[in-house]
Coordinates of C-alpha atoms in Angstrom, one line a residue:
X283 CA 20.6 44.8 11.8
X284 CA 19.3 41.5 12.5
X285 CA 15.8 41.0 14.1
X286 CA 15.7 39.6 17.1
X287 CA 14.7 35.5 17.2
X288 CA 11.0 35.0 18.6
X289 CA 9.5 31.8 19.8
X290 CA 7.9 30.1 17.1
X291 CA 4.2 29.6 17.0
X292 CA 4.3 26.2 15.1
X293 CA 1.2 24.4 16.5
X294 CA 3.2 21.1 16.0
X295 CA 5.0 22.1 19.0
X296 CA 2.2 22.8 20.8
X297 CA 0.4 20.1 23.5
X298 CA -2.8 19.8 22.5
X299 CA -5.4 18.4 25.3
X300 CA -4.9 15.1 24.1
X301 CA -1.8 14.9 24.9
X302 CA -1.5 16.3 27.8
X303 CA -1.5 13.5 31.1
X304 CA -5.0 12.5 32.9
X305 CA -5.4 12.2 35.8
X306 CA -6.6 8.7 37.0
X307 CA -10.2 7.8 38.3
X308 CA -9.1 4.7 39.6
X309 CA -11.0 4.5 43.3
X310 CA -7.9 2.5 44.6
X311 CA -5.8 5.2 44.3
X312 CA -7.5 7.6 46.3
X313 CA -7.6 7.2 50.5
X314 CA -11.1 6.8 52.2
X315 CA -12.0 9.9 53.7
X316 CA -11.3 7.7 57.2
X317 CA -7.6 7.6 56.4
X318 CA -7.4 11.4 57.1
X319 CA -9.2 11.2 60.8
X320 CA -7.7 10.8 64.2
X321 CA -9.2 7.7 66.0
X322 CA -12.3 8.8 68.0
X323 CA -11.1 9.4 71.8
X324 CA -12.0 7.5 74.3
X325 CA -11.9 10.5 76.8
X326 CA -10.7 14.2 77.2
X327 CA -8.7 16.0 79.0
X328 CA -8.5 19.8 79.4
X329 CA -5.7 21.5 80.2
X330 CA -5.7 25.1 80.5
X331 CA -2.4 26.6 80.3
X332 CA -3.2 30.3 79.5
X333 CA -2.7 31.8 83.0
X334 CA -0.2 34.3 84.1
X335 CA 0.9 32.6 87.4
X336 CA 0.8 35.9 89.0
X337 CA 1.3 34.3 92.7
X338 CA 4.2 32.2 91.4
X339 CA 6.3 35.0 90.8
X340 CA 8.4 33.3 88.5
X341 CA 10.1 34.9 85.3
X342 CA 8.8 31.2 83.7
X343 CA 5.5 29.2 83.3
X344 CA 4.8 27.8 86.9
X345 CA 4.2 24.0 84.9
X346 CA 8.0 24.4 83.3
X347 CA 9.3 24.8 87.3
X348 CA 12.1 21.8 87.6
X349 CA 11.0 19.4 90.6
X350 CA 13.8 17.0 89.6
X351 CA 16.3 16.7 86.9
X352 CA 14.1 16.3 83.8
X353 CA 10.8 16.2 85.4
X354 CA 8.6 19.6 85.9
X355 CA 5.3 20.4 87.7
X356 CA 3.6 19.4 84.3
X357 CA 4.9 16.5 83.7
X358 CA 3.8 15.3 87.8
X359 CA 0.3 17.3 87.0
X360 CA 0.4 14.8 83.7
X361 CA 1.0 11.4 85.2
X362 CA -2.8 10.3 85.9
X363 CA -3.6 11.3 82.6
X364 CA -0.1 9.2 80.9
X365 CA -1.8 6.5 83.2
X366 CA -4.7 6.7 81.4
X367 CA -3.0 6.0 77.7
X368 CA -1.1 3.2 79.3
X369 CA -4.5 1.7 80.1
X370 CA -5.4 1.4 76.5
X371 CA -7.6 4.5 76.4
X372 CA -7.2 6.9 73.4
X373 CA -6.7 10.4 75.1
X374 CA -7.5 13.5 73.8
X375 CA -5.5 16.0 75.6
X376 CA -6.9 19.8 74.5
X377 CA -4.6 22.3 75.7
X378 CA -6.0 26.0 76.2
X379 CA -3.1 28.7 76.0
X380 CA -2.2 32.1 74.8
X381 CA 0.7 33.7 72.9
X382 CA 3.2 33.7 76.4
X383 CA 2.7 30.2 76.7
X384 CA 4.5 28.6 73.5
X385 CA 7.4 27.7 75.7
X386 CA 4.4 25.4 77.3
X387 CA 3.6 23.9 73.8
X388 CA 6.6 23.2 72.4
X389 CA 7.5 20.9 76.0
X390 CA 4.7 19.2 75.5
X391 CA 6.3 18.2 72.0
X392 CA 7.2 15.2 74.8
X393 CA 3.7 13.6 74.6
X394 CA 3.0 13.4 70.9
X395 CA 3.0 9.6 71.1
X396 CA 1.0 9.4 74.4
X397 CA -1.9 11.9 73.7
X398 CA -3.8 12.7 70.5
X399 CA -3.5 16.5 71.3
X400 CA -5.4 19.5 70.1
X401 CA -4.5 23.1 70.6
X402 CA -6.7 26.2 71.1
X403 CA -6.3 29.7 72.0
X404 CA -7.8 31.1 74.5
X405 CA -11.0 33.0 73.6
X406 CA -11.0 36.1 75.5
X407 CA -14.5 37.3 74.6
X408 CA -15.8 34.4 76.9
X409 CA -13.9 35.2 80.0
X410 CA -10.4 35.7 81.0
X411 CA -10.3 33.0 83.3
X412 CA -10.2 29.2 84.0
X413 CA -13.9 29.6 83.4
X414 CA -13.0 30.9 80.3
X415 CA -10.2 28.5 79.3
X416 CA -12.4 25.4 80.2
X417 CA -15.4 27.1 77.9
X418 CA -12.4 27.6 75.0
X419 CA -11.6 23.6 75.1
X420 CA -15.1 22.3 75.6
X421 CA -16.0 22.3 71.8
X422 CA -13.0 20.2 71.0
X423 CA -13.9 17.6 73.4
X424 CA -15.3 14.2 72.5
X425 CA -16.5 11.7 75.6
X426 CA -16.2 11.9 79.3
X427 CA -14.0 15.2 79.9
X428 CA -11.7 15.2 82.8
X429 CA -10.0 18.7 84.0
X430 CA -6.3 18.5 84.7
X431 CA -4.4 21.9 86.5
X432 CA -1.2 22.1 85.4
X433 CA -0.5 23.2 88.5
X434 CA -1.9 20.6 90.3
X435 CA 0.2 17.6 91.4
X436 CA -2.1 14.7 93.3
X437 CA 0.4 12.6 95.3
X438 CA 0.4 9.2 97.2
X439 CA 0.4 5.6 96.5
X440 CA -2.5 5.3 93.9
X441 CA -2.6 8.8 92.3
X442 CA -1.7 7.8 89.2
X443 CA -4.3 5.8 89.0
X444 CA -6.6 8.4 90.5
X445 CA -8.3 9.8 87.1
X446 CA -8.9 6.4 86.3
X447 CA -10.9 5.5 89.5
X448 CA -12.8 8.5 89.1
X449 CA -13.6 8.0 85.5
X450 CA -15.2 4.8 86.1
X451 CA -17.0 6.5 89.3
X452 CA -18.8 8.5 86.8
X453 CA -20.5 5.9 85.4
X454 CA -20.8 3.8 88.2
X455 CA -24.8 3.1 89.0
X456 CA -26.2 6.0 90.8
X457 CA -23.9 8.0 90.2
X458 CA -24.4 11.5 89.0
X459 CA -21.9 11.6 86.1
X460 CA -19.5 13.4 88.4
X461 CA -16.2 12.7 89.9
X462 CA -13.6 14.1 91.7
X463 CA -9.7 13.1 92.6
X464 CA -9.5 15.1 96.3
X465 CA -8.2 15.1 99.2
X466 CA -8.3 15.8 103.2
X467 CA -7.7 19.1 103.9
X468 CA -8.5 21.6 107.5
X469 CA -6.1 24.9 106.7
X470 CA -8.8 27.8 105.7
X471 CA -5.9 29.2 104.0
X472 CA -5.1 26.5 101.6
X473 CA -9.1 26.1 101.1
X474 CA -9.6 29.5 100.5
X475 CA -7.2 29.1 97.3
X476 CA -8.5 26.3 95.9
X477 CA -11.6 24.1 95.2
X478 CA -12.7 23.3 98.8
X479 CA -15.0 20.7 99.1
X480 CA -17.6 19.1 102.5
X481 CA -16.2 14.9 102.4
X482 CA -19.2 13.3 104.2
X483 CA -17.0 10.8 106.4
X484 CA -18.6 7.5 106.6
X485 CA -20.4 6.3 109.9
X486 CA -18.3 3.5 109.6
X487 CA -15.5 2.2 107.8
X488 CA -16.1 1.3 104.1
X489 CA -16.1 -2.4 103.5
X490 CA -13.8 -2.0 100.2
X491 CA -11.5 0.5 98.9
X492 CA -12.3 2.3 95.6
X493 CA -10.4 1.1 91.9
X494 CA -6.5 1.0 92.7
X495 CA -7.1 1.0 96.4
X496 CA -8.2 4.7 96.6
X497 CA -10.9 5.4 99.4
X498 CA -14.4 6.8 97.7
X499 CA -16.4 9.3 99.5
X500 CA -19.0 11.7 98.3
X501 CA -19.1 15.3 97.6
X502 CA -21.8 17.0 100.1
X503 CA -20.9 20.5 99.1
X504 CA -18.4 22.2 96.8
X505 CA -16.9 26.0 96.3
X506 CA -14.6 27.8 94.3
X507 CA -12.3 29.6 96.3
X508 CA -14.7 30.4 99.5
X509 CA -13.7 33.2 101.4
X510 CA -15.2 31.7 104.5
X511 CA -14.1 27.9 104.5
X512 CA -15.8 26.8 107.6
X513 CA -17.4 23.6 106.9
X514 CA -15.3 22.7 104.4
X515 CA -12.8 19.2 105.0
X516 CA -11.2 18.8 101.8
X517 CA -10.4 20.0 98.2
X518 CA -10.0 18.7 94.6
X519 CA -7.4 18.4 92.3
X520 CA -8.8 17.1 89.1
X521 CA -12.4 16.7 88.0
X522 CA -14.2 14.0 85.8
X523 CA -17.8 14.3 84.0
X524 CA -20.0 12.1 82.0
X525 CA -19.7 13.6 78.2
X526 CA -23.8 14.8 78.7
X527 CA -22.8 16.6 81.8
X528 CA -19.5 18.3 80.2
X529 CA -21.0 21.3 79.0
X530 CA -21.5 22.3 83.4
X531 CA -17.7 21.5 83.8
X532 CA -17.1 25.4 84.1
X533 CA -19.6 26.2 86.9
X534 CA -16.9 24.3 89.1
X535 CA -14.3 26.9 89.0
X536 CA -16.8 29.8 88.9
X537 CA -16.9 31.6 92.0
X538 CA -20.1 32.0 93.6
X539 CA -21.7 29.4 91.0
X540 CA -23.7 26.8 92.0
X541 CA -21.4 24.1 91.9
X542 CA -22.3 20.5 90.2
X543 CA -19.5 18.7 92.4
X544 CA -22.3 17.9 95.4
X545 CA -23.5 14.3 95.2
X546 CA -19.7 13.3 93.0
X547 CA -17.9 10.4 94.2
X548 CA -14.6 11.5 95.7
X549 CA -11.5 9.6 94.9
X550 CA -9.3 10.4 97.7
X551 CA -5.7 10.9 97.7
X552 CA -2.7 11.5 99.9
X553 CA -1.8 14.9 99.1
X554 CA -2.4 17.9 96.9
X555 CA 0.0 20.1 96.2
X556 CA -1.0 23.9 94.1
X557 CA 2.4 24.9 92.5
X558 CA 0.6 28.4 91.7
X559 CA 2.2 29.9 94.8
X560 CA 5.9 30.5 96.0
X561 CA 4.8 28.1 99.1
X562 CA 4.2 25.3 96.6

């Protein structure tokens, strides 16, 4: 019978080291460790989208709700922050969601040219709610930080350029590093469900009108959710902070915290509407 053939073990046939390719040294050749790093933003925006819309009582994310053909609550909640891209700014939009949410993600597959965007889960060991959504994002913010509800929708003449005014009112001179896009609002009911806020109404009428044409008040008091909104004149819809004063941002939807919105310039829209309930 004939033995089987084996693979000779000529060492001719055999690569030595040698001969084997090198890899080049040349510098050139390699990219600068810059090449591999998203521009530095300009400014952040949170938005948490890992609630459960309980109140909605939707089968589907209250943000994905269709207001007209092609445009949802998000993308209304997103237009002050679009408006900030179109400035020039480089936006960092961090979204906070969890697993039921990915329908959220992949629409916002819209805005990968508009925002540089970052994802993170929500981290549950830090709270289960917006306190603990804003506390998730917070570490992969860079700059000013401005807090966007995907729920929210601000509404009126200048709102899209609402989050710009407000921006700018955190550094204006004086200022405490915090602003807020709010407006006018008497129902306790509505206050009771959102950020209510006290508008200190000017003794007399402001000489000029805010960036865009927005009327600027200040904050005198703020609270999350009060159960007894006597006092209270008006509410917010999105928040902006100096970058030093960020790391505060979630004592403004904690109920019962002492709130950092008193003393803020208030940007004041027309309307706010909260799309978390079957009445929005």
């Amino acid at each position: 019978m004939q033995s089987p053939s084996v693979p000779t073990s000529d060492a001719s046939t055999i690569q030595t080291p040698d001969a084997l390719p090198t890899p080049t040294s040349d510098a050139s050749t390699i990219p600068a460790p810059d090449a591999f790093r998203a521009p530095e933003p300009d400014v952040s925006v949170i938005l948490p989208c890992a609630g459960y819309a309980t109140r909605f009582g939707a089968p589907y994310a209250k943000e994905l709700h269709c207001l007209a053909p092609g445009v949802t609550v998000l993308d209304r909640s997103l237009e002050a922050a679009v408006e900030l891209a179109k400035s020039g700014l480089t936006v960092r939009l961090v979204v906070v969601f969890r697993a039921h949410k990915l329908d959220t993600v992949g629409y916002l597959a819209r805005y990968a040219e508009t925002f540089q965007m970052v994802f993170v889960y929500q981290d549950e060991s830090l709270d289960a709610g917006l306190d603990g959504a804003i506390r998730s994002a917070l570490p992969l913010t860079r700059g000013p930080v401005a807090l966007v509800l995907p729920d929210i929708v601000v509404d009126g003449v200048n709102s899209a350029g609402s989050l710009l005014a407000a921006l700018r009112r955190t550094r204006a001179p004086g200022n405490s590093g915090w602003s807020v896009v709010a407006a006018r609002e008497r129902d306790p009911d509505t206050l009771r469900q959102m950020g209510a806020l006290t508008l200190r109404e000017p003794d007399t009428p402001p000489e000029g009108e805010g960036e865009g044409g927005d009327e600027v008040l200040t904050v005198g008091a703020a609270a999350e959710k009060p159960s007894d909104p006597a006092g209270f004149n008006g509410l917010w819809g999105m928040v902006a902070v100096a970058e030093e004063e960020a790391h505060r941002l979630p004592d403004v939807v904690r109920k019962g915290a002492d709130s950092p919105l008193a003393g803020a310039a208030a940007v004041v829209v027309k309307e706010i509407v909260n799309y978390n309930t079957v009445a929005g």
